[in-house]
CSV table of C-alpha atoms (C1' of nucleotides) in Angstrom, one decimal:
chain,number,residue,atom,x,y,z
A,1,MET,CA,0.0,0.0,0.0
A,2,ILE,CA,1.3,3.5,-0.9
A,3,ARG,CA,1.0,5.8,2.1
A,4,ALA,CA,1.7,9.5,2.7
A,5,VAL,CA,5.4,9.9,3.2
A,6,LYS,CA,6.9,10.3,6.6
A,7,GLY,CA,6.2,13.7,8.2
A,8,THR,CA,3.4,14.5,5.7
A,9,ARG,CA,-0.3,14.0,6.2
A,10,ASP,CA,-3.7,14.4,4.8
A,11,ILE,CA,-6.0,17.1,6.2
A,12,LEU,CA,-9.4,15.4,6.3
A,13,PRO,CA,-12.8,16.6,7.2
A,14,PRO,CA,-13.8,17.7,9.8
A,15,SER,CA,-10.3,19.1,10.5
A,16,SER,CA,-10.2,20.8,7.1
A,17,ALA,CA,-13.0,23.0,8.2
A,18,VAL,CA,-10.9,24.3,11.1
A,19,TRP,CA,-8.0,25.0,8.6
A,20,ASN,CA,-10.4,27.0,6.4
A,21,HIS,CA,-11.7,28.9,9.4
A,22,VAL,CA,-8.2,29.8,10.5
A,23,GLU,CA,-7.2,31.0,7.1
A,24,SER,CA,-10.4,33.0,6.5
A,25,VAL,CA,-10.0,34.7,9.9
A,26,ALA,CA,-6.3,35.5,9.1
A,27,ARG,CA,-7.3,37.0,5.7
A,28,GLU,CA,-9.9,39.2,7.4
A,29,VAL,CA,-7.4,40.5,9.9
A,30,PHE,CA,-4.7,41.0,7.3
A,31,ARG,CA,-7.1,43.0,5.3
A,32,ALA,CA,-8.1,45.2,8.2
A,33,TYR,CA,-4.4,46.0,8.8
A,34,ASN,CA,-3.9,46.8,5.1
A,35,TYR,CA,-1.8,43.7,4.2
A,36,ASP,CA,-2.0,42.2,0.7
A,37,GLU,CA,-1.2,38.6,-0.3
A,38,ILE,CA,2.0,37.5,-1.9
A,39,ARG,CA,2.5,34.1,-3.4
A,40,THR,CA,6.0,33.1,-4.0
A,41,PRO,CA,7.3,29.8,-5.5
A,42,VAL,CA,7.6,26.7,-3.4
A,43,PHE,CA,11.2,26.2,-4.5
A,44,GLU,CA,14.0,28.7,-4.9
A,45,GLU,CA,17.7,28.7,-5.6
A,46,THR,CA,19.4,27.1,-2.7
A,47,GLN,CA,21.6,30.2,-2.2
A,48,LEU,CA,18.6,32.3,-1.2
A,49,PHE,CA,18.0,30.3,1.9
A,50,ALA,CA,21.7,29.8,2.7
A,51,ARG,CA,22.1,33.5,2.8
A,52,GLY,CA,18.6,34.5,4.1
A,53,VAL,CA,18.3,32.0,6.9
A,54,GLY,CA,21.9,31.7,7.9
A,55,ALA,CA,24.5,29.4,6.5
A,56,ASP,CA,25.3,27.6,9.8
A,57,THR,CA,21.7,27.3,11.1
A,58,ASP,CA,20.2,23.8,11.6
A,59,ILE,CA,17.7,24.6,9.0
A,60,VAL,CA,20.3,25.2,6.3
A,61,THR,CA,22.9,22.6,7.4
A,62,LYS,CA,20.7,19.6,7.9
A,63,GLU,CA,17.0,20.2,7.3
A,64,MET,CA,16.6,21.4,3.7
A,65,TYR,CA,15.1,19.5,0.8
A,66,THR,CA,17.7,20.3,-1.8
A,67,PHE,CA,17.9,18.8,-5.2
A,68,ASP,CA,19.9,19.2,-8.3
A,69,ASP,CA,18.0,20.4,-11.3
A,70,ARG,CA,20.4,19.8,-14.2
A,71,GLY,CA,23.3,21.5,-12.6
A,72,GLU,CA,21.3,24.1,-10.6
A,73,SER,CA,20.8,23.6,-6.9
A,74,LEU,CA,17.2,24.2,-5.9
A,75,THR,CA,15.6,23.9,-2.5
A,76,LEU,CA,12.0,23.5,-1.2
A,77,ARG,CA,11.4,26.6,0.9
A,78,PRO,CA,12.0,25.9,4.6
A,79,GLU,CA,10.4,29.3,5.5
A,80,ASN,CA,9.1,32.2,3.5
A,81,THR,CA,10.7,35.4,4.6
A,82,ALA,CA,13.7,35.1,2.4
A,83,SER,CA,11.5,34.5,-0.7
A,84,VAL,CA,9.4,37.6,0.2
A,85,ILE,CA,12.4,39.8,0.5
A,86,ARG,CA,13.8,38.3,-2.8
A,87,ALA,CA,10.5,39.2,-4.5
A,88,TYR,CA,10.6,42.7,-2.9
A,89,ILE,CA,14.0,43.4,-4.3
A,90,GLU,CA,13.4,41.7,-7.7
A,91,HIS,CA,10.2,43.7,-8.3
A,92,ARG,CA,11.4,47.0,-6.8
A,93,LEU,CA,8.6,47.0,-4.3
A,94,ASP,CA,10.6,49.6,-2.4
A,95,GLN,CA,9.3,52.1,-5.0
A,96,LEU,CA,5.7,51.7,-3.8
A,97,PRO,CA,4.5,54.3,-1.4
A,98,GLY,CA,4.4,53.6,2.3
A,99,VAL,CA,5.3,50.5,4.2
A,100,CYS,CA,5.2,47.3,2.1
A,101,LYS,CA,2.8,45.0,3.9
A,102,LEU,CA,2.5,41.5,2.6
A,103,TYR,CA,1.1,38.2,3.9
A,104,TYR,CA,1.3,34.6,2.8
A,105,ILE,CA,-0.3,31.3,3.6
A,106,GLY,CA,1.3,28.1,2.4
A,107,PRO,CA,3.4,25.0,2.9
A,108,MET,CA,7.0,24.9,4.0
A,109,PHE,CA,9.4,21.9,4.1
A,110,ARG,CA,12.0,20.9,6.6
A,111,ARG,CA,13.5,17.4,7.0
A,112,GLU,CA,13.2,17.0,10.8
A,113,ARG,CA,12.2,14.1,12.8
A,114,PRO,CA,8.4,14.3,13.0
A,115,GLN,CA,6.5,14.5,16.2
A,116,LYS,CA,3.3,16.2,17.4
A,117,GLY,CA,3.2,19.7,16.1
A,118,ARG,CA,6.2,19.1,13.9
A,119,TYR,CA,5.9,17.9,10.3
A,120,ARG,CA,8.2,17.8,7.3
A,121,GLN,CA,5.6,19.6,5.3
A,122,PHE,CA,3.8,22.2,7.4
A,123,SER,CA,1.9,25.3,6.8
A,124,GLN,CA,2.7,28.8,7.8
A,125,ILE,CA,0.6,31.9,7.9
A,126,GLY,CA,2.9,34.8,8.0
A,127,ALA,CA,3.4,38.5,7.1
A,128,GLU,CA,6.2,40.9,6.5
A,129,ALA,CA,6.2,44.7,7.0
A,130,ILE,CA,9.1,46.0,4.9
A,131,GLY,CA,10.4,49.6,4.8
A,132,SER,CA,10.0,50.7,8.4
A,133,ASP,CA,12.3,50.4,11.3
A,134,SER,CA,9.9,52.2,13.6
A,135,PRO,CA,9.1,50.5,16.9
A,136,ALA,CA,5.5,51.4,16.2
A,137,THR,CA,5.5,48.9,13.3
A,138,ASP,CA,6.8,46.2,15.7
A,139,ALA,CA,3.9,46.9,18.1
A,140,GLU,CA,1.3,46.9,15.3
A,141,VAL,CA,2.6,43.6,14.0
A,142,ILE,CA,2.4,42.0,17.4
A,143,GLU,CA,-1.1,43.5,17.9
A,144,MET,CA,-2.2,42.1,14.6
A,145,VAL,CA,-1.0,38.6,15.3
A,146,THR,CA,-2.7,38.7,18.7
A,147,GLU,CA,-5.8,39.6,16.9
A,148,ILE,CA,-5.6,36.7,14.5
A,149,LEU,CA,-5.1,34.1,17.3
A,150,THR,CA,-7.9,35.6,19.5
A,151,ARG,CA,-10.3,35.8,16.6
A,152,CYS,CA,-9.5,32.2,15.7
A,153,GLY,CA,-10.8,31.3,19.1
A,154,LEU,CA,-7.4,30.6,20.8
A,155,SER,CA,-7.0,31.6,24.4
A,156,GLY,CA,-4.4,30.9,27.0
A,157,PHE,CA,-1.4,31.8,25.0
A,158,GLU,CA,1.6,33.7,26.3
A,159,ILE,CA,3.4,36.5,24.5
A,160,TYR,CA,7.1,36.8,24.9
A,161,VAL,CA,9.2,39.6,23.5
A,162,ASN,CA,12.9,40.4,23.6
A,163,SER,CA,15.5,42.4,21.9
A,164,VAL,CA,18.6,40.5,20.6
A,165,GLY,CA,20.5,43.7,19.8
A,166,CYS,CA,22.3,44.5,16.5
A,167,PRO,CA,25.6,43.5,14.9
A,168,ASP,CA,27.1,46.2,17.0
A,169,CYS,CA,26.1,45.2,20.5
A,170,ARG,CA,25.2,41.5,20.3
A,171,PRO,CA,28.8,40.2,19.8
A,172,LYS,CA,29.9,42.1,22.8
A,173,PHE,CA,27.2,40.5,24.9
A,174,VAL,CA,28.1,37.0,23.6
A,175,GLU,CA,31.7,37.6,24.6
A,176,ALA,CA,30.6,38.7,28.1
A,177,LEU,CA,28.4,35.7,28.4
A,178,LYS,CA,31.2,33.3,27.4
A,179,GLN,CA,33.5,34.7,30.0
A,180,ARG,CA,30.9,34.3,32.7
A,181,LEU,CA,30.2,30.8,31.6
A,182,VAL,CA,33.8,29.7,32.2
A,183,ASP,CA,32.9,29.9,35.9
A,184,VAL,CA,29.3,28.9,35.8
A,185,ALA,CA,29.2,26.1,33.2
A,186,PRO,CA,30.8,23.3,35.3
A,187,GLY,CA,27.7,23.4,37.6
A,188,LEU,CA,25.2,23.0,34.8
A,189,CYS,CA,23.8,20.0,32.9
A,190,ALA,CA,25.8,18.2,30.3
A,191,ASP,CA,24.0,19.8,27.5
A,192,CYS,CA,24.7,23.3,28.8
A,193,GLN,CA,28.4,22.5,29.3
A,194,ARG,CA,28.6,21.7,25.6
A,195,ARG,CA,26.6,24.8,24.7
A,196,ALA,CA,28.7,27.0,26.8
A,197,THR,CA,31.4,27.0,24.1
A,198,ALA,CA,29.5,25.9,21.0
A,199,ASN,CA,26.5,28.3,21.3
A,200,PRO,CA,26.5,30.3,24.5
A,201,LEU,CA,23.1,31.9,23.8
A,202,ARG,CA,21.4,28.5,23.9
A,203,VAL,CA,22.4,28.1,27.6
A,204,LEU,CA,19.9,30.9,28.4
A,205,ASP,CA,17.1,28.8,26.9
A,206,CYS,CA,17.8,25.7,29.0
A,207,LYS,CA,14.7,24.2,30.6
A,208,ILE,CA,16.3,22.0,33.3
A,209,PRO,CA,14.9,23.2,36.6
A,210,HIS,CA,18.2,22.4,38.4
A,211,ASP,CA,20.1,24.9,36.2
A,212,GLN,CA,17.7,27.8,36.6
A,213,PRO,CA,19.3,29.5,39.7
A,214,ALA,CA,22.7,29.5,38.0
A,215,ILE,CA,21.2,30.7,34.7
A,216,GLU,CA,19.5,33.6,36.6
A,217,THR,CA,22.9,34.9,37.5
A,218,LEU,CA,24.1,35.1,33.9
A,219,PRO,CA,24.2,38.5,32.3
A,220,SER,CA,21.1,39.6,30.4
A,221,ILE,CA,21.3,40.9,26.9
A,222,LEU,CA,19.0,43.7,27.8
A,223,ASP,CA,21.8,45.2,30.0
A,224,HIS,CA,24.2,45.1,27.0
A,225,LEU,CA,22.1,46.7,24.3
A,226,CYS,CA,23.6,49.8,22.7
A,227,PRO,CA,21.8,53.0,23.2
A,228,ALA,CA,20.0,52.9,19.9
A,229,CYS,CA,18.8,49.3,20.4
A,230,SER,CA,17.9,50.0,24.0
A,231,SER,CA,15.8,53.0,23.1
A,232,HIS,CA,14.1,51.0,20.3
A,233,PHE,CA,13.1,48.2,22.6
A,234,GLU,CA,11.9,50.6,25.2
A,235,GLN,CA,9.5,52.2,22.7
A,236,VAL,CA,8.3,48.8,21.5
A,237,ARG,CA,7.3,48.0,25.0
A,238,MET,CA,5.7,51.4,25.4
A,239,PHE,CA,3.6,51.0,22.3
A,240,LEU,CA,2.6,47.5,23.3
A,241,THR,CA,1.4,48.8,26.7
A,242,ASP,CA,-0.5,51.5,24.9
A,243,ARG,CA,-2.3,48.8,22.9
A,244,ALA,CA,-3.1,46.7,26.0
A,245,ILE,CA,-1.1,43.7,24.7
A,246,PRO,CA,-0.3,41.4,27.7
A,247,PHE,CA,3.3,40.7,26.9
A,248,GLN,CA,6.2,39.4,29.0
A,249,VAL,CA,9.8,40.4,28.4
A,250,LYS,CA,11.9,37.3,28.2
A,251,PRO,CA,15.5,38.2,28.0
A,252,ARG,CA,16.3,34.5,27.5
A,253,LEU,CA,14.3,34.3,24.3
A,254,VAL,CA,17.0,33.5,21.8
A,255,ARG,CA,15.1,31.6,19.2
A,256,GLY,CA,14.7,32.5,15.6
A,257,LEU,CA,16.6,33.0,12.4
A,258,ASP,CA,20.2,34.2,12.3
A,259,SER,CA,19.1,37.4,10.5
A,260,TYR,CA,16.9,38.5,13.5
A,261,MET,CA,18.0,41.7,15.2
A,262,ARG,CA,16.4,43.9,17.8
A,263,THR,CA,12.8,42.8,18.4
A,264,THR,CA,12.1,39.1,18.5
A,265,PHE,CA,8.9,37.5,19.8
A,266,GLU,CA,7.2,34.2,20.3
A,267,PHE,CA,3.7,33.1,21.3
A,268,ALA,CA,3.5,29.8,23.2
A,269,HIS,CA,0.5,27.6,24.0
A,270,GLY,CA,0.5,25.0,26.7
A,271,ALA,CA,-1.5,22.3,24.9
A,272,LEU,CA,1.2,21.7,22.4
A,273,GLY,CA,3.8,19.8,24.5
A,274,ALA,CA,7.4,20.3,23.7
A,275,GLN,CA,6.6,22.1,20.4
A,276,ASN,CA,4.8,24.8,22.3
A,277,SER,CA,5.6,27.7,20.0
A,278,VAL,CA,2.6,28.6,17.9
A,279,LEU,CA,4.3,31.5,16.2
A,280,GLY,CA,7.6,33.3,16.1
A,281,GLY,CA,8.8,36.5,14.5
A,282,GLY,CA,11.3,39.2,14.6
A,283,ARG,CA,13.0,42.2,13.0
A,284,TYR,CA,15.5,41.7,10.2
A,285,ASP,CA,16.9,45.1,9.3
A,286,GLY,CA,20.0,43.8,7.5
A,287,LEU,CA,18.4,41.0,5.5
A,288,ALA,CA,17.6,42.8,2.3
A,289,GLU,CA,21.2,44.0,1.9
A,290,GLU,CA,22.3,40.5,2.7
A,291,LEU,CA,20.3,39.3,-0.2
A,292,GLY,CA,21.7,41.9,-2.5
A,293,SER,CA,19.4,44.9,-2.2
A,294,LYS,CA,20.9,48.2,-3.1
A,295,VAL,CA,18.5,50.0,-0.8
A,296,HIS,CA,18.2,49.7,2.9
A,297,ALA,CA,15.0,47.8,3.6
A,298,PRO,CA,14.4,47.3,7.3
A,299,GLY,CA,11.6,44.9,8.1
A,300,ILE,CA,9.7,42.8,10.6
A,301,GLY,CA,7.7,39.7,10.2
A,302,PHE,CA,6.3,36.6,11.8
A,303,SER,CA,4.9,33.2,10.9
A,304,ILE,CA,2.2,31.2,12.6
A,305,GLY,CA,2.6,27.5,12.6
A,306,GLU,CA,-0.8,26.7,11.1
A,307,ASP,CA,-0.6,23.0,12.0
A,308,ARG,CA,0.0,23.9,15.7
A,309,LEU,CA,-2.7,26.6,15.8
A,310,VAL,CA,-5.2,24.1,14.4
A,311,LEU,CA,-4.0,21.5,16.9
A,312,SER,CA,-4.5,23.9,19.8
A,313,LEU,CA,-8.0,24.9,18.6
A,314,GLU,CA,-9.1,21.3,18.1
A,315,GLU,CA,-7.8,20.4,21.6
A,316,ALA,CA,-9.7,23.3,23.2
A,317,ALA,CA,-13.0,22.8,21.3
A,318,PRO,CA,-13.3,19.5,19.4
A,319,GLY,CA,-16.0,19.5,16.7
A,320,ALA,CA,-16.2,23.3,16.4
A,321,HIS,CA,-16.7,24.8,12.9
A,322,ARG,CA,-18.8,22.1,11.6
A,323,ASP,CA,-21.1,23.2,8.8
A,324,PRO,CA,-24.1,20.8,9.1
A,325,LEU,CA,-26.1,19.5,6.2
A,326,GLN,CA,-29.3,21.6,6.1
A,327,ILE,CA,-31.6,19.5,3.9
A,328,TYR,CA,-31.6,15.9,2.8
A,329,ILE,CA,-34.1,15.5,-0.1
A,330,ALA,CA,-35.7,12.1,-0.1
A,331,PRO,CA,-37.4,11.4,-3.4
A,332,MET,CA,-40.0,8.6,-3.5
A,333,GLY,CA,-40.4,7.0,-6.9
A,334,GLY,CA,-38.8,7.6,-10.3
A,335,ALA,CA,-40.9,10.7,-11.1
A,336,ALA,CA,-40.0,12.3,-7.8
A,337,LEU,CA,-36.3,11.6,-8.4
A,338,ARG,CA,-36.5,13.6,-11.6
A,339,HIS,CA,-38.6,16.3,-10.1
A,340,CYS,CA,-36.2,16.8,-7.2
A,341,ALA,CA,-33.2,17.6,-9.4
A,342,GLY,CA,-34.6,21.1,-10.2
A,343,LEU,CA,-35.7,21.6,-6.7
A,344,ALA,CA,-32.3,20.8,-5.3
A,345,HIS,CA,-30.6,23.1,-7.8
A,346,GLU,CA,-32.9,26.0,-6.8
A,347,LEU,CA,-32.1,25.5,-3.1
A,348,ARG,CA,-28.4,25.2,-3.7
A,349,ARG,CA,-28.4,28.4,-5.7
A,350,ALA,CA,-30.1,30.1,-2.7
A,351,GLY,CA,-27.0,29.0,-0.7
A,352,VAL,CA,-28.6,26.1,1.1
A,353,ARG,CA,-26.4,23.0,1.8
A,354,VAL,CA,-28.4,20.2,0.2
A,355,GLU,CA,-27.9,16.5,-0.3
A,356,LEU,CA,-30.1,14.9,-2.8
A,357,GLY,CA,-30.8,11.2,-2.2
A,358,PRO,CA,-29.5,9.2,-5.1
A,359,SER,CA,-32.2,6.6,-5.1
A,360,ALA,CA,-35.9,6.5,-4.5
A,361,LYS,CA,-36.1,4.3,-1.5
A,362,LEU,CA,-37.6,6.3,1.3
A,363,LYS,CA,-36.4,4.3,4.3
A,364,ARG,CA,-32.9,4.2,3.1
A,365,ASN,CA,-32.9,7.9,2.4
A,366,MET,CA,-34.2,8.6,5.9
A,367,GLU,CA,-31.5,6.5,7.4
A,368,THR,CA,-28.9,8.3,5.4
A,369,ALA,CA,-30.3,11.7,6.3
A,370,ASN,CA,-30.1,10.8,10.0
A,371,LYS,CA,-26.5,9.5,9.7
A,372,LEU,CA,-25.4,12.6,7.8
A,373,GLY,CA,-26.8,14.8,10.6
A,374,ALA,CA,-29.2,16.6,8.3
A,375,ARG,CA,-31.3,19.3,10.1
A,376,TYR,CA,-34.3,18.6,7.8
A,377,ALA,CA,-35.4,15.9,5.5
A,378,LEU,CA,-37.6,16.9,2.6
A,379,LEU,CA,-40.0,14.2,1.5
A,380,VAL,CA,-41.0,14.3,-2.1
A,381,GLY,CA,-43.4,11.8,-3.6
A,382,ASP,CA,-46.4,11.6,-5.9
A,383,ASN,CA,-48.6,13.2,-3.3
A,384,GLU,CA,-46.2,16.1,-3.0
A,385,THR,CA,-45.4,16.7,-6.6
A,386,GLY,CA,-49.1,16.4,-7.5
A,387,ALA,CA,-50.2,19.0,-5.0
A,388,GLY,CA,-47.1,21.2,-5.4
A,389,VAL,CA,-46.2,20.9,-1.7
A,390,TYR,CA,-43.4,19.1,0.0
A,391,ALA,CA,-43.2,17.6,3.5
A,392,LEU,CA,-40.4,19.2,5.5
A,393,LYS,CA,-39.4,17.1,8.5
A,394,GLU,CA,-37.3,18.4,11.3
A,395,MET,CA,-35.0,15.5,12.2
A,396,SER,CA,-34.4,16.3,15.8
A,397,SER,CA,-38.1,16.7,16.8
A,398,GLY,CA,-39.7,14.6,14.1
A,399,GLU,CA,-42.2,17.4,13.4
A,400,GLN,CA,-43.4,17.6,9.8
A,401,ARG,CA,-45.2,20.3,7.9
A,402,ASN,CA,-46.2,20.9,4.3
A,403,LEU,CA,-44.7,23.8,2.3
A,404,ASP,CA,-45.0,24.8,-1.3
A,405,ARG,CA,-41.9,25.7,-3.3
A,406,ALA,CA,-42.0,29.4,-2.5
A,407,GLN,CA,-42.5,28.8,1.2
A,408,LEU,CA,-39.7,26.3,1.2
A,409,LEU,CA,-37.2,28.8,-0.3
A,410,GLU,CA,-38.4,31.5,2.0
A,411,THR,CA,-37.8,29.3,5.0
A,412,PHE,CA,-34.2,28.7,4.1
A,413,ARG,CA,-33.4,32.2,3.0
A,414,SER,CA,-32.5,33.0,6.6
A,415,PRO,CA,-28.9,31.9,7.1
A,416,SER,CA,-29.6,30.6,10.6
A,417,LEU,CA,-31.3,27.6,9.2
B,1,G,C1',20.5,12.9,13.9
B,2,U,C1',20.2,10.5,19.4
B,3,G,C1',17.4,8.0,23.4
B,4,C,C1',12.9,5.6,25.5
B,5,C,C1',7.9,3.6,24.4
B,6,C,C1',4.4,1.7,20.8
B,7,A,C1',2.1,-1.1,16.1
B,8,U,C1',-4.0,-6.8,16.2
B,9,A,C1',-10.8,-5.4,11.7
B,10,G,C1',-12.5,1.3,9.0
B,11,C,C1',-12.1,3.2,14.7
B,12,U,C1',-11.1,2.0,20.1
B,13,C,C1',-9.0,-2.1,22.2
B,14,A,C1',-8.7,-7.6,24.4
B,15,G,C1',-5.8,-11.9,23.3
B,16,C,C1',-2.4,-15.2,30.2
B,17,U,C1',3.9,-18.6,30.8
B,18,G,C1',4.2,-19.8,22.3
B,19,G,C1',-0.8,-24.2,20.2
B,20,U,C1',-2.1,-20.0,13.3
B,21,A,C1',-7.6,-14.4,16.4
B,22,G,C1',-12.1,-11.8,19.6
B,23,A,C1',-15.3,-7.7,21.6
B,24,G,C1',-17.6,-2.9,21.3
B,25,C,C1',-18.5,0.8,17.8
B,26,G,C1',-19.0,1.3,12.5
B,27,C,C1',-20.6,-0.6,7.7
B,28,U,C1',-24.4,-3.9,4.8
B,29,G,C1',-29.1,-6.5,4.9
B,30,G,C1',-33.7,-7.9,7.5
B,31,A,C1',-37.9,-7.4,11.4
B,32,U,C1',-40.6,-2.3,9.0
B,33,U,C1',-42.7,-1.9,0.3
B,34,G,C1',-44.5,6.6,2.1
B,35,U,C1',-40.8,8.0,7.4
B,36,G,C1',-34.7,8.0,10.4
B,37,G,C1',-33.0,7.8,15.7
B,38,U,C1',-34.3,3.0,20.2
B,39,U,C1',-34.6,-2.4,20.1
B,40,C,C1',-33.9,-7.3,18.0
B,41,C,C1',-31.7,-10.8,14.3
B,42,A,C1',-28.2,-11.8,10.5
B,43,G,C1',-24.0,-10.6,7.6
B,44,U,C1',-19.3,-7.9,6.4
B,45,G,C1',-15.0,-7.5,8.1
B,46,G,C1',-7.7,-9.0,9.8
B,47,C,C1',-0.7,-11.5,5.4
B,48,C,C1',-1.8,-9.7,13.8
B,49,G,C1',3.0,-2.9,10.3
B,50,U,C1',7.2,-5.3,6.8
B,51,G,C1',11.2,-8.8,6.4
B,52,G,C1',14.2,-12.3,8.7
B,53,G,C1',15.5,-15.6,13.0
B,54,U,C1',14.4,-19.3,17.2
B,55,U,C1',10.8,-23.5,17.5
B,56,C,C1',7.3,-29.4,15.8
B,57,A,C1',4.4,-24.8,16.2
B,58,A,C1',5.0,-17.3,16.6
B,59,A,C1',0.0,-12.1,17.1
B,60,U,C1',2.9,-13.9,21.4
B,61,C,C1',10.1,-14.7,22.0
B,62,C,C1',14.7,-12.4,19.4
B,63,C,C1',16.8,-9.0,15.4
B,64,A,C1',16.4,-5.5,11.5
B,65,C,C1',13.4,-2.2,8.8
B,66,U,C1',9.1,1.0,8.2
B,67,G,C1',5.6,4.1,10.6
B,68,G,C1',3.8,6.6,15.1
B,69,G,C1',4.2,8.9,20.2
B,70,C,C1',7.3,11.3,24.0
B,71,A,C1',11.9,13.6,25.2
B,72,C,C1',16.7,15.7,23.4
B,73,C,C1',18.1,18.9,19.4
B,74,C,C1',15.8,22.7,16.7
B,75,C,C1',11.8,25.4,15.2
B,76,A,C1',6.4,27.0,13.2
RNA sequence: GUGCCCAUAGCUCAGCUGGUAGAGCGCUGGAUUGUGGUUCCAGUGGCCGUGGGUUCAAAUCCCACUGGGCACCCCA
């Protein structure tokens, strides 16, 4: 038997309805914040990601689906920011007035070991605001993403923000951290001892309870920000407070892409287990130049893990967003079967969700109507077609009443039915 | 990529220290030829994840592989 490949999966009903819900909510919110959609290719030149994501990140060194296309190295996109910036440069979108605000929804690919909330093909809903380095933009982006999650029906998520400094101040902090770790590291877990030299920032993200007291004593990047970064972060916090966003400053938040500078943020949800990050984002003021732009194009963006968002929503409210069948038409007899085709078409044009029984056996049709969860069954036989009335039966109560065609359409014109 | 756990019918699972499989739900039909749900009866269902090994005999024990879960790593 041929099965979906490891780390990929089929989105089946009723889950697909939740996906559609999430996507339509996101599009509404993006519209309200004046974002427009961009659709970039699913694969790009490998170099784009090597430079845009960071040549020595895990994503680039071991997680990319890279293939040779007759001498050209191509890669399935592991994330979308690099592609959006590439398109921004290629099409000179910097020439457009105002901040360039773009959103995307689509699949990304990373060859990781699959587990709950982590798949090799996964979907991200993301956005980029390019052309502004204002802290007000950061705050608006964070407000917008909060709005998306809230309007999707998610609650109980935590908002973490941090500043990781700039190419000016971050290296100095890393150096200070390294020196401090020479003394502290021997008392930490084995992983942290390894990280102390390999990737000191990761020590800050350690989750081992035993290590926490020692980690608390390590220097905070927020004390090492240069004046410009410090002021920027202060304003981000101020604007977030103005907007009543319940954020927490997490100086130990060191996740994200290599190109992140200054503001970074992450939203976490408890129902997700170890992969508890439902979205991540940050500012990348040097990325466009890194990708060859002649003009300075500071930007900030985020991406929501759509799979994880759907997972959280389904855990909180199983069975939500169903769109129940409204009418099951049960024809009785060959003449009625033919008569019902036109009737069904008319109802469907009026926006009613209709299933037309494919055969003329009443009992069988009623059974099916019940199993499909139809709100109403419409019984159509010789009595009904002759008199021009139909018997509408409410399935839950068993009540039945006779309606002519006009009354029937009028009844279902109201969207609540 | 590493470690631990798991894999039996469409689904949820039982199957004792080895003797070649069961339940509930579902699905199909009937009791009920113009009325579903409840009930009753019958039927449908499985290369026991795949391949190898031990054995007279393997769903059961051993190994490998594949897939899944959790943790690490990392990230969305």
